[in-house]
Short mmCIF file of C-alpha atoms and ligand atoms in Angstrom, two decimals:
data_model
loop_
_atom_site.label_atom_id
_atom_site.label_comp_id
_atom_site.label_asym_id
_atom_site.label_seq_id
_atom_site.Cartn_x
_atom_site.Cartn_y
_atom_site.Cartn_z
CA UNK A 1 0.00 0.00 0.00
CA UNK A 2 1.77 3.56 -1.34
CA UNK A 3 1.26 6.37 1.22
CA UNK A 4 -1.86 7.71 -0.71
CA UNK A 5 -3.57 4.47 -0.07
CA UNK A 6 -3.23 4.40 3.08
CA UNK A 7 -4.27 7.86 3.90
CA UNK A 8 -7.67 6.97 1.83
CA UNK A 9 -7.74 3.55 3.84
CA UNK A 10 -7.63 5.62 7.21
CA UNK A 11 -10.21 8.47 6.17
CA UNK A 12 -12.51 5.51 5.03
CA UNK A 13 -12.04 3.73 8.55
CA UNK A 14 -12.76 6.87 9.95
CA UNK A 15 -15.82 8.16 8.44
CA UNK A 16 -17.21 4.99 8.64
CA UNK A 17 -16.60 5.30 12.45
CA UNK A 18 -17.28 8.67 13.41
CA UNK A 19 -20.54 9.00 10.51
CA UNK A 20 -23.24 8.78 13.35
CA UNK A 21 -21.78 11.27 15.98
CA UNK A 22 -23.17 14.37 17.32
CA UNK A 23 -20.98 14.85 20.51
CA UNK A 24 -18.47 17.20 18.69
CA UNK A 25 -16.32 14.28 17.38
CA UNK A 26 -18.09 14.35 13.37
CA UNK A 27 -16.15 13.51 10.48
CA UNK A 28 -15.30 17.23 9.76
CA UNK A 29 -13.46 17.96 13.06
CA UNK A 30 -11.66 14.48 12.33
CA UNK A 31 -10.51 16.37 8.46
CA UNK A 32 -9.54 19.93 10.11
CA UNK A 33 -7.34 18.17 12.73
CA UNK A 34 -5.63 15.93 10.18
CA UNK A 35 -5.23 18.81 7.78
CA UNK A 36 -4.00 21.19 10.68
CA UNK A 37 -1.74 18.65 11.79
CA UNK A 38 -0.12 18.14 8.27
CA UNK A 39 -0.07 21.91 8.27
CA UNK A 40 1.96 21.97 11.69
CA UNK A 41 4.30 18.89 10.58
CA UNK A 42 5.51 20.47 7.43
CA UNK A 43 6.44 23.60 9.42
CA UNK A 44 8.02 21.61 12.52
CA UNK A 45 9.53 19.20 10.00
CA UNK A 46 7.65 16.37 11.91
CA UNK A 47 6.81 12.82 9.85
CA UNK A 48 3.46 14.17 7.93
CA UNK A 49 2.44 10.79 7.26
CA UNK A 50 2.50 9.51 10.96
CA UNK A 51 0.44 12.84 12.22
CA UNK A 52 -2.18 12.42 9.01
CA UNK A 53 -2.65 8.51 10.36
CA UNK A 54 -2.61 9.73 13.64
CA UNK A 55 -4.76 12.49 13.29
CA UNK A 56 -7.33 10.68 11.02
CA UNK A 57 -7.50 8.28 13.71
CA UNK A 58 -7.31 10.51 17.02
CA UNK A 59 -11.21 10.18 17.97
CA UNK A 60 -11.81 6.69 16.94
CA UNK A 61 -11.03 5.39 19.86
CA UNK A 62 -12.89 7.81 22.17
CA UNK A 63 -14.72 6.15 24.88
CA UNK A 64 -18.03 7.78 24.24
CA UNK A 65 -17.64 5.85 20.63
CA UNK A 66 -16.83 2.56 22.12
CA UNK A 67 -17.65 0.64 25.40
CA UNK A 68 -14.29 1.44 26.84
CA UNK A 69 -11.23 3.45 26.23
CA UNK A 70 -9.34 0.26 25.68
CA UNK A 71 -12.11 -1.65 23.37
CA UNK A 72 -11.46 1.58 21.53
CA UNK A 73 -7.54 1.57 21.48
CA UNK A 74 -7.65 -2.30 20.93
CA UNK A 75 -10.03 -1.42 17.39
CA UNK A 76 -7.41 1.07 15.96
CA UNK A 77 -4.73 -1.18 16.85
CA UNK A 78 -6.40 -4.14 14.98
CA UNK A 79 -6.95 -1.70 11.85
CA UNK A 80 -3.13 -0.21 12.24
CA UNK A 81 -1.57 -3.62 12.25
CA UNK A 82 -3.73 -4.95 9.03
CA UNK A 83 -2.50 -1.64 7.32
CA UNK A 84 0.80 -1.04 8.19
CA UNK A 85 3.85 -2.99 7.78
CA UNK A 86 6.30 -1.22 9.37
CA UNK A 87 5.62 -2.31 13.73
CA UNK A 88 7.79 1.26 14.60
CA UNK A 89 5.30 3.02 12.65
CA UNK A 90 1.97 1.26 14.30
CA UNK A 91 3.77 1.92 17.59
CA UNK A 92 4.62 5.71 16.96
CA UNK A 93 0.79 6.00 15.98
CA UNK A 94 -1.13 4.00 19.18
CA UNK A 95 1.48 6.13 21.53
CA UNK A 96 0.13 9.34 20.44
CA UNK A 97 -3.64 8.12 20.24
CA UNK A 98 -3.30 6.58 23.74
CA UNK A 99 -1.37 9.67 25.03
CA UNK A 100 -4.11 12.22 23.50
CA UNK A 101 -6.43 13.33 26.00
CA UNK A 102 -9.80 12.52 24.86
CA UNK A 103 -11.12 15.32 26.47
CA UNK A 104 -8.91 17.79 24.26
CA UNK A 105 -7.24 19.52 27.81
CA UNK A 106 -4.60 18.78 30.16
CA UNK A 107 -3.39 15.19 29.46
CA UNK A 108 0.16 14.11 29.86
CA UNK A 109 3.10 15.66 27.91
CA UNK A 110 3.48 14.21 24.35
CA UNK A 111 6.85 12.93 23.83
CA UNK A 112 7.54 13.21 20.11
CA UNK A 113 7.44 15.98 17.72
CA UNK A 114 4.48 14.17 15.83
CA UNK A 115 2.55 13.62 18.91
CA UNK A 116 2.73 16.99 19.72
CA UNK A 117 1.44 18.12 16.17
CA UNK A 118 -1.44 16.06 16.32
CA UNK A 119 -2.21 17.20 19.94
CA UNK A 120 -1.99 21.12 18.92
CA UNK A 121 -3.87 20.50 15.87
CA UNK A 122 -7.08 19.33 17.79
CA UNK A 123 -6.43 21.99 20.78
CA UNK A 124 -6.54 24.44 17.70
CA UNK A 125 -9.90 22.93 16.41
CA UNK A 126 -11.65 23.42 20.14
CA UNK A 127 -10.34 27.33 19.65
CA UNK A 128 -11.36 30.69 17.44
CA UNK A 129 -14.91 30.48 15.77
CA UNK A 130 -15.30 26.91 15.29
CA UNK A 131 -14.78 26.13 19.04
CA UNK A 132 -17.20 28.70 20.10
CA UNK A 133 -19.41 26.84 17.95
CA UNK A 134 -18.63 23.79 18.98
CA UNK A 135 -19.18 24.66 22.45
CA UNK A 136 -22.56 25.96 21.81
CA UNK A 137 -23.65 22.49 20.40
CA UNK A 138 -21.97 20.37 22.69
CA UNK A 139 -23.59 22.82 25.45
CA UNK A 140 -26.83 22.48 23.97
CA UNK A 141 -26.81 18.81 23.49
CA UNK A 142 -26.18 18.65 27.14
CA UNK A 143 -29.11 20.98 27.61
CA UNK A 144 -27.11 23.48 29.52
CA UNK A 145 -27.31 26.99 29.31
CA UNK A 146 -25.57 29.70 27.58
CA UNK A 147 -24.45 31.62 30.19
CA UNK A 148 -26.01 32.73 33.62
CA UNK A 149 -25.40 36.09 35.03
CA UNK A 150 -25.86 34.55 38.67
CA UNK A 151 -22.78 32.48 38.10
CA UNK A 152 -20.60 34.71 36.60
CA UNK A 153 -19.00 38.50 37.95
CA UNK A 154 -18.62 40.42 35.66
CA UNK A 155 -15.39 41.62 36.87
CA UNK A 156 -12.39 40.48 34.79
CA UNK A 157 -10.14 39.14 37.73
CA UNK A 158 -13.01 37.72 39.57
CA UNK A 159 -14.52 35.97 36.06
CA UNK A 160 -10.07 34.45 36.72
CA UNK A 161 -11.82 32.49 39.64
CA UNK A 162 -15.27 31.83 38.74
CA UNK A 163 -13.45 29.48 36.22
CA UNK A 164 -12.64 27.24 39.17
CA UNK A 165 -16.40 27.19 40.17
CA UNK A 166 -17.15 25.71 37.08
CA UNK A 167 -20.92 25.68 37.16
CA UNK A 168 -21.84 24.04 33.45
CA UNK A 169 -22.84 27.11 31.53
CA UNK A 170 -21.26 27.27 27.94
CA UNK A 171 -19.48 30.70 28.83
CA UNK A 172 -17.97 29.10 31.65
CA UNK A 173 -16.76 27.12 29.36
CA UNK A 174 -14.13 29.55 27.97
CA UNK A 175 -12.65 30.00 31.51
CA UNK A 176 -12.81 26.52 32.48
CA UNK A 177 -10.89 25.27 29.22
CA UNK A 178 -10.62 27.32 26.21
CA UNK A 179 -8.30 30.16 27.17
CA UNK A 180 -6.11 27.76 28.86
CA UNK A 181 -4.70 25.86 25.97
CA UNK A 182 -3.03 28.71 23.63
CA UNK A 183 -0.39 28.85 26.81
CA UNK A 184 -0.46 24.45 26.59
CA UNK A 185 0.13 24.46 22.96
CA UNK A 186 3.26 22.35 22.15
CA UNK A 187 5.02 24.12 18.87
CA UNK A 188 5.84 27.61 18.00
CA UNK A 189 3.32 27.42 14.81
CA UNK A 190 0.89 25.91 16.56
CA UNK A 191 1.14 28.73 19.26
CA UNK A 192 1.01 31.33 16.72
CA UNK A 193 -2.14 29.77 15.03
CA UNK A 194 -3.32 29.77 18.24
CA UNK A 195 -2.98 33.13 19.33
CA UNK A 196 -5.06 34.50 16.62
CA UNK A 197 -8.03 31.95 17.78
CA UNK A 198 -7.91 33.21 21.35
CA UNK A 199 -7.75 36.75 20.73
CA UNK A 200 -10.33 35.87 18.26
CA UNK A 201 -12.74 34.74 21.53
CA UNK A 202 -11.47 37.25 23.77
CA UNK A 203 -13.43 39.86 21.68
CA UNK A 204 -16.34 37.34 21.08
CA UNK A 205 -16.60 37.34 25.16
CA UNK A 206 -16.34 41.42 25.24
CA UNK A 207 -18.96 41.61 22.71
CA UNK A 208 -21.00 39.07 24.07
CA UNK A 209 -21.27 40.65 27.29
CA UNK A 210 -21.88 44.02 26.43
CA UNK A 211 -25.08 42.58 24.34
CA UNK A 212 -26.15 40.84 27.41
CA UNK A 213 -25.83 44.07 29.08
CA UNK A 214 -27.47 45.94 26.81
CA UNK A 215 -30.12 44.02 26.44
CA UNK A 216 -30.66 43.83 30.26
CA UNK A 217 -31.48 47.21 30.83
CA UNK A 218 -34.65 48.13 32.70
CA UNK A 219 -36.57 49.68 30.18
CA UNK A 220 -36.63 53.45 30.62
P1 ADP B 1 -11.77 17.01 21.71
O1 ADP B 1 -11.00 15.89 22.30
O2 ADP B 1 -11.86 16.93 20.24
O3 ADP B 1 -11.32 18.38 22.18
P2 ADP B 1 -14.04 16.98 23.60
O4 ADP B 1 -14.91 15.79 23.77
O5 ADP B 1 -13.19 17.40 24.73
O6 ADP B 1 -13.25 16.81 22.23
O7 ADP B 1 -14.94 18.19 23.24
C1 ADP B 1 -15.65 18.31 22.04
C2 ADP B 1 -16.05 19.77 21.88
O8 ADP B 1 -16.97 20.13 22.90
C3 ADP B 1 -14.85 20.73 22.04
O9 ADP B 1 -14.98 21.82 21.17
C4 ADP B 1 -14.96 21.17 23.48
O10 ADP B 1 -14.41 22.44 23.73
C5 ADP B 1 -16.45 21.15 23.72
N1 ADP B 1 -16.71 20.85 25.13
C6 ADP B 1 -16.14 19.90 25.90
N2 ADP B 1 -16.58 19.94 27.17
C7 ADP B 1 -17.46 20.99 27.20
C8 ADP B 1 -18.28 21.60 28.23
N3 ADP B 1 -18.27 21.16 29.49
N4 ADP B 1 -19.06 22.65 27.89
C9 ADP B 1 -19.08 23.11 26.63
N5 ADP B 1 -18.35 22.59 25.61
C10 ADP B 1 -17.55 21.56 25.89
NI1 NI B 2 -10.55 15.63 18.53
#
């Protein structure tokens, strides 16, 4: 199998895989990562092929597509070994999926340059516009609310802690997770793309709150 087939092997086990989601884990977040990680690679001079398998792969094994973590690691495992000949390769790949927190935050440190693209690529996809949308649905689908001005002072170092209280609203959301991974971001490019996408939702936030204000004024 040349590299090409391979790559159209993986996006085939993929959609096939992730087709029926709706928890934020659909077959187009799958594509941005694994183009965004390419993207990254070429510019860190990481192995593009190992992040695009990797990448194409990342969410297969999520737990909430699978009845455990490991049934899930086990099934790309099975289709890595059919695929690939080379073991190093297959190895490289499950060490970065395994090591990949599923839930896109903390996680533990990746230890090679690939894993690290892959791992800034889908921070990056959680970030900007598309993760404010993406937090919206996944919010929604959760049947939480937007944002509640109860929970939340609208003081800027006081909204610091209110993070911590972490009270389910998809605002809280932001302070909670989102504007903590541009400083967790592995590679310089990845950084810089992710600089834009924060200052991006730091002006979404400022907007969104002077709306809410606005529109909570006691009519005169
Ligand atoms: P990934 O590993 O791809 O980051 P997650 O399952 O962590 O996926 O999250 C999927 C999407 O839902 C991401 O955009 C994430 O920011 C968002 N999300 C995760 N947890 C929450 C939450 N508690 N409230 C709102 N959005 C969330
Ligand atoms: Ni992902």
């Amino acid at each position: 199998m040349d590299h090409e087939q391979l790559i159209a092997a993986a996006e085939g086990f993929a959609k096939e895989q992730l087709g029926r989601d709706t928890t934020g884990h659909d077959w187009f977040h799958t594509d941005r990562v694994r183009n965004t990680a390419a993207l990254i690679a070429g510019m860190e001079g990481a192995d593009v092929l190992v992040c695009t398998i990797a990448a194409l792969l990342h969410d297969v094994a999520d737990e909430k597509l699978n009845d455990s973590k490991e049934a899930g690691l086990q099934k790309v495992a099975g289709w890595l070994e059919e695929h690939l000949e080379d073991a190093g390769q297959t190895g490289h790949i499950m060490q970065i999926i395994g090591t990949m927190s599923f839930s896109g935050g903390g996680g533990a440190p990746m230890s090679t340059l690939e894993g690290q693209c892959v791992q800034d690529a889908d921070r990056l996809d959680a970030l900007g516009a598309i993760g404010i949308a993406r937090t919206m649905v996944f919010s929604g689908a959760k049947g939480r609310p937007v944002y509640d001005p109860q929970e939340a002072p609208r003081d800027e170092s006081l909204r610091k802690e209110y993070r911590d209280y972490s009270k389910g609203t998809a605002v809280n959301h932001f302070y909670e997770k989102l504007l903590k991974l541009k400083d967790l971001m592995n590679t310089s490019y990845g950084r810089k793309l992710a600089e834009e996408r924060h200052d991006f939702m730091l002006l979404y936030l400022e907007q969104f709150y002077k709306e809410w204000n606005q529109g909570s004024r006691k009519p005169l």
